[in-house]
Coordinates of N, CA, C and O and ligand atoms in Angstrom, one line a residue:
X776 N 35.1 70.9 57.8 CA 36.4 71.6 57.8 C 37.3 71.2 58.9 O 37.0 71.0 60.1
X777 N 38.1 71.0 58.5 CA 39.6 70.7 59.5 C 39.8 71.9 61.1 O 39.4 73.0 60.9
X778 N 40.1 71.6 62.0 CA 40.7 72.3 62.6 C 41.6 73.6 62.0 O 41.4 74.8 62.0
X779 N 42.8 72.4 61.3 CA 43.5 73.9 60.9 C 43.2 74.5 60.0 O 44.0 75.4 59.7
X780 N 42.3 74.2 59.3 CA 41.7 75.1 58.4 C 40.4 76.1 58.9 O 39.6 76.8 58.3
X781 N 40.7 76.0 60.1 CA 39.4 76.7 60.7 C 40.8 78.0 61.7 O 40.8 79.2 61.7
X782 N 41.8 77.2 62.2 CA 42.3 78.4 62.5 C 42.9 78.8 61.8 O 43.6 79.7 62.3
X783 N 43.1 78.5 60.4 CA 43.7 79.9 59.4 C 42.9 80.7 59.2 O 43.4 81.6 58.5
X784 N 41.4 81.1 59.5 CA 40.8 81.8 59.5 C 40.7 82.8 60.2 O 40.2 83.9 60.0
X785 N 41.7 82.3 61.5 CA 42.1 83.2 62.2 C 43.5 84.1 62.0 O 44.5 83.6 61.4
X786 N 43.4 85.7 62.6 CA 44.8 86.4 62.4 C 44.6 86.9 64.3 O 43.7 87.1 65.1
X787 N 46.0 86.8 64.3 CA 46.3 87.1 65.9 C 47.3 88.6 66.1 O 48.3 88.8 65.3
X788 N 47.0 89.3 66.9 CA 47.7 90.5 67.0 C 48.4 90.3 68.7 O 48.0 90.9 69.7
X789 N 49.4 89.6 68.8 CA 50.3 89.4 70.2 C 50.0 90.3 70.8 O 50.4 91.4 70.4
X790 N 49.2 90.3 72.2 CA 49.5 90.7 73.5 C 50.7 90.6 74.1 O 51.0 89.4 74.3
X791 N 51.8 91.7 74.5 CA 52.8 91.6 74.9 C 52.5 91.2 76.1 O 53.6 90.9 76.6
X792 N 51.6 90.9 77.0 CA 51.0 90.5 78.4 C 50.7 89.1 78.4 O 49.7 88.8 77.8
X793 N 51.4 88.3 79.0 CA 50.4 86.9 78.6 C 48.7 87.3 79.5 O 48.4 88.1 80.3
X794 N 48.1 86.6 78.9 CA 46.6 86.4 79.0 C 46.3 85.4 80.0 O 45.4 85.5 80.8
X795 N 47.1 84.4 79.9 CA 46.8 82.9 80.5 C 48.1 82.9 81.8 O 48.9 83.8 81.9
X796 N 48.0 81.9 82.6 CA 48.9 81.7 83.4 C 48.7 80.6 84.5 O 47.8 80.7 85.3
X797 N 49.7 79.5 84.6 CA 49.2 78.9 85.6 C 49.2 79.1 87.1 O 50.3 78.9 87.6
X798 N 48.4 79.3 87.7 CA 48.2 79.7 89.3 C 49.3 79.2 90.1 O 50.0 79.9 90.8
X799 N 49.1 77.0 90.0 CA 50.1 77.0 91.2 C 50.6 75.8 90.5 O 49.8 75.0 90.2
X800 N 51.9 75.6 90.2 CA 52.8 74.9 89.4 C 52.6 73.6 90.3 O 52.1 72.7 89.6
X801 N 52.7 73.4 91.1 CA 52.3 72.0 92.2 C 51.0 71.1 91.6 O 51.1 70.0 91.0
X802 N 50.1 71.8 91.9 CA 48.7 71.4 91.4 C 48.8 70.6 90.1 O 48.2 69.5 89.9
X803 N 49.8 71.3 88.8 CA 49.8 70.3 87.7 C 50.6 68.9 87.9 O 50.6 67.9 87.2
X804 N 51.5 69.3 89.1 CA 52.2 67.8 89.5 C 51.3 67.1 89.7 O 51.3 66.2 88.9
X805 N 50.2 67.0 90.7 CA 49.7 66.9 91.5 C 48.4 65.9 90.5 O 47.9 64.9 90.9
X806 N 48.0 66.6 89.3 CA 47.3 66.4 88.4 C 48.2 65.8 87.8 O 48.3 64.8 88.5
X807 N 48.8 65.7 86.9 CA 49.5 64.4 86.1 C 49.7 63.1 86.8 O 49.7 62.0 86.1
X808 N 49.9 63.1 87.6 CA 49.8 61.4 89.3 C 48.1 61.5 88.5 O 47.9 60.5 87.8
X809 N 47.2 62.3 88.6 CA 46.0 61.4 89.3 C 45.4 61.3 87.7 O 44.7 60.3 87.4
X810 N 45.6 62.4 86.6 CA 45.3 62.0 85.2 C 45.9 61.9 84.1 O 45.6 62.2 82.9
X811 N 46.9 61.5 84.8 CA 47.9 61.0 83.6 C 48.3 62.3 82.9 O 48.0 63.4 83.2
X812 N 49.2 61.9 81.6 CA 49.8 62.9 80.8 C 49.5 62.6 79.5 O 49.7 61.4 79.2
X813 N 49.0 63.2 78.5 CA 48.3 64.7 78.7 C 47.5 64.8 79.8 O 46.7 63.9 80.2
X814 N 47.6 65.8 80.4 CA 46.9 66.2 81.5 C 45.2 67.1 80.4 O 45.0 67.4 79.2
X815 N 44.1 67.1 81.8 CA 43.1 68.0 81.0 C 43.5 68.8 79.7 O 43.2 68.6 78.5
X816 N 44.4 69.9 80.4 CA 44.6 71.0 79.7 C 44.8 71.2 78.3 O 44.5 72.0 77.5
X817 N 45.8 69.8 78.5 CA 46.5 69.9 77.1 C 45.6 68.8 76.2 O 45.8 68.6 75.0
X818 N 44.9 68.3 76.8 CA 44.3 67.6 75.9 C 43.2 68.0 75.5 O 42.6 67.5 74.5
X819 N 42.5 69.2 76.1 CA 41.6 70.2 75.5 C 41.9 71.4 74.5 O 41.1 71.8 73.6
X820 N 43.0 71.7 74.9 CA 42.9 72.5 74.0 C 43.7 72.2 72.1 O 44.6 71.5 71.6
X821 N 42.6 73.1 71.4 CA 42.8 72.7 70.0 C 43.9 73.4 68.7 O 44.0 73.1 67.5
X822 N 45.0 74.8 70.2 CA 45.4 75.4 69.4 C 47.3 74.8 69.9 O 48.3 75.3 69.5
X823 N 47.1 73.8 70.8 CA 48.5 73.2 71.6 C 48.8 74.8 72.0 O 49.2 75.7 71.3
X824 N 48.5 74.7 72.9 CA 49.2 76.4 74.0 C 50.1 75.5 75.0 O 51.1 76.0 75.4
X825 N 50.0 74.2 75.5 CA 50.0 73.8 76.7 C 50.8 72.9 76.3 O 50.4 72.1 75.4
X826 N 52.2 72.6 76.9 CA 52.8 71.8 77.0 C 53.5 71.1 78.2 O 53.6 71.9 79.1
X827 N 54.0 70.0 78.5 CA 54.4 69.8 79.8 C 56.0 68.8 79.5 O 56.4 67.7 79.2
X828 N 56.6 70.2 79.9 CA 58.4 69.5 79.6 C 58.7 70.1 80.8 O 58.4 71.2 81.3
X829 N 59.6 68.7 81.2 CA 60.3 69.0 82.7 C 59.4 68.8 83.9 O 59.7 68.9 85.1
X830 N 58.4 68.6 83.6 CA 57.6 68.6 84.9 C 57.1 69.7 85.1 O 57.1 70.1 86.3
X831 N 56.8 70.3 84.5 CA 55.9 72.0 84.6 C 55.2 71.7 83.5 O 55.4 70.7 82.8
X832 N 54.1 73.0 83.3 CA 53.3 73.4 82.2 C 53.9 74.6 81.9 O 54.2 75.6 82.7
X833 N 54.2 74.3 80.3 CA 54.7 75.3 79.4 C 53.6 75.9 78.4 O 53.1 75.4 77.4
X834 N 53.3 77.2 79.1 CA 52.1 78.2 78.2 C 52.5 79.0 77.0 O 53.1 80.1 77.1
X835 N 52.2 78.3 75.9 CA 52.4 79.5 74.8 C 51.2 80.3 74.0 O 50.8 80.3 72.8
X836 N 50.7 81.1 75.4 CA 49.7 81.7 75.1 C 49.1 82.8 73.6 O 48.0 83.4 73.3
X837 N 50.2 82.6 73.1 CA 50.2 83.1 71.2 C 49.3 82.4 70.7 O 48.6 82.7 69.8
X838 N 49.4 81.4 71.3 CA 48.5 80.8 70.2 C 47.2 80.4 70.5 O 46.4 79.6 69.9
X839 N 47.1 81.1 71.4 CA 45.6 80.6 72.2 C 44.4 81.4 71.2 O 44.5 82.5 70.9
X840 N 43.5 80.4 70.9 CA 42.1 81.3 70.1 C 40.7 81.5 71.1 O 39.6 81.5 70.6
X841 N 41.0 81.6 72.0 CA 40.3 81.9 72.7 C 39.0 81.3 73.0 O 37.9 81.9 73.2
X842 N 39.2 80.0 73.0 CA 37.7 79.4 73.3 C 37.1 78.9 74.7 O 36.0 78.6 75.1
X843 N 38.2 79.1 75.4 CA 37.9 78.5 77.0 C 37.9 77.4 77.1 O 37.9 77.3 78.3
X844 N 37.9 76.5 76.9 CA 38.3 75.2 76.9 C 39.2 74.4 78.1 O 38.9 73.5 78.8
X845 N 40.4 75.2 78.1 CA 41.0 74.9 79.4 C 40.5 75.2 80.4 O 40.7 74.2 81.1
X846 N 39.8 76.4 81.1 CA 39.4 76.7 82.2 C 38.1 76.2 82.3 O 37.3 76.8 83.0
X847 N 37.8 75.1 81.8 CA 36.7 74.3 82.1 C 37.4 73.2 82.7 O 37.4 72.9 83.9
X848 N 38.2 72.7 81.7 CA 39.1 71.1 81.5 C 39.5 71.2 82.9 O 39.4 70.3 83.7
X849 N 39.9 72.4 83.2 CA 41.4 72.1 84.7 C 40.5 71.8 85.7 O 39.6 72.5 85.9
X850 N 40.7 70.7 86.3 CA 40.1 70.2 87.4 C 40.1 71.1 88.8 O 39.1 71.3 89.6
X851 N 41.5 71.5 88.8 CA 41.6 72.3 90.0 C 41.5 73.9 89.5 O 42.2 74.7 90.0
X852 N 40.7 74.2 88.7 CA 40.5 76.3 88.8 C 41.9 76.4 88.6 O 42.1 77.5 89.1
X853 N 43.1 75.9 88.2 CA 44.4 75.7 88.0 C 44.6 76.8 87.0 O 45.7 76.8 86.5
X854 N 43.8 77.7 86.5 CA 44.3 78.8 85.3 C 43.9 80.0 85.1 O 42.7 80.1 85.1
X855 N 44.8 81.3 85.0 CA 44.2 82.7 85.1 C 44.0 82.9 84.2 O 45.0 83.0 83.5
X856 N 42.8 83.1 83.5 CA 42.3 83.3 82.4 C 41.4 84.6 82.1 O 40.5 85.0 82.9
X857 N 41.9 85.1 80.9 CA 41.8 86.5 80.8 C 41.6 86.5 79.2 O 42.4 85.7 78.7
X858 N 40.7 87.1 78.3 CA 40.8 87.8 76.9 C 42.2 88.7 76.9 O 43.0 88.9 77.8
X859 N 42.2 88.9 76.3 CA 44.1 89.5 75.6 C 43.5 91.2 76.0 O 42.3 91.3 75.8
X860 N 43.9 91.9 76.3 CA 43.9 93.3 76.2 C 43.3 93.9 75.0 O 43.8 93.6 73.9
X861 N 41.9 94.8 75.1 CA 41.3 95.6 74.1 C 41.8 95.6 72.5 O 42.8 96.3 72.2
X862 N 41.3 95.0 71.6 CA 42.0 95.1 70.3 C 43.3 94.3 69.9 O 43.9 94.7 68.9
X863 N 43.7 93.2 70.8 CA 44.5 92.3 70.8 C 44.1 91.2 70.6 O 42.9 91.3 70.2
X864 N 44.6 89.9 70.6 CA 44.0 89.1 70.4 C 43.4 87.9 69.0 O 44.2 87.6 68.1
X865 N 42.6 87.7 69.0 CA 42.5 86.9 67.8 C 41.1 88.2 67.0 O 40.7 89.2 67.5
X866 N 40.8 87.7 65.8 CA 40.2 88.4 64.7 C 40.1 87.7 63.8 O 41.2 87.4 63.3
X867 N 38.7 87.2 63.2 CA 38.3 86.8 62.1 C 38.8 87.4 61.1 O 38.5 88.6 61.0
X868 N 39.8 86.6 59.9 CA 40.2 87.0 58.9 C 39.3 87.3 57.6 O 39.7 88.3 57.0
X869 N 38.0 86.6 57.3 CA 36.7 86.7 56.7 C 35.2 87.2 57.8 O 34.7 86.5 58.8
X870 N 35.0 87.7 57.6 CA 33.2 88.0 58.0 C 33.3 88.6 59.0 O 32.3 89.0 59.6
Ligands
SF4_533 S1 44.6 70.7 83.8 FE1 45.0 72.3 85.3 S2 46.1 71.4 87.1 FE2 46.1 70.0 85.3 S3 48.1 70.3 84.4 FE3 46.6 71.6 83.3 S4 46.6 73.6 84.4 FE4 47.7 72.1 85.7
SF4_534 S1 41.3 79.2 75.7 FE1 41.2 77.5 74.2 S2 42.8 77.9 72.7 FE2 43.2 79.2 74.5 S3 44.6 78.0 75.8 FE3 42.5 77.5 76.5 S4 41.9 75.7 75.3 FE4 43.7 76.6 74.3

């Protein structure tokens, strides 16, 4: 099965709170010099949350399915990472 056929299996209910957040905007500078671009982050993750325009990381934590993935990848602990608030979040569409 495909990726995106795996996350249409998913339905997402928006946390008005982001979930995710990057700690210290420097550090991803800091990280693109030493691993290039895509950086970790974005190259881990399978749902593209993470983008890097302008020289920052741009989080579009909507679309995050929650697998953790980034908060391994980031070399520097570079991410506040959190499940979405009680009954938010992602939900298996089948089973
Ligand atoms: S992997 Fe971590 S430090 Fe590197 S760009 Fe992503 S959040 Fe920033
Ligand atoms: S937890 Fe997974 S889907 Fe969510 S932002 Fe991190 S890598 Fe992407």
């Amino acid at each position: 099965m495909r990726i995106e056929e795996k996350l249409y299996t998913l339905r997402y209910k928006k946390d008005e709170k982001p979930h995710l957040a990057i700690i210290n905007p420097s550090e991803c500078l800091k990280c693109a010099e030493v691993n290039g671009v895509p950086q970790p982050c974005i190259a881990v993750c399978p749902a593209n949350v993470y983008s890097w325009i302008n020289d920052k990381i741009v989080v579009a934590y909507e679309n995050c399915v929650e697998c953790g993935a980034c908060r391994i990848a980031c070399p520097y602990t570079n991410i506040l990472w959190k499940y979405p608030r009680y009954g938010l979040g992602i939900a298996l569409r089948y089973g």
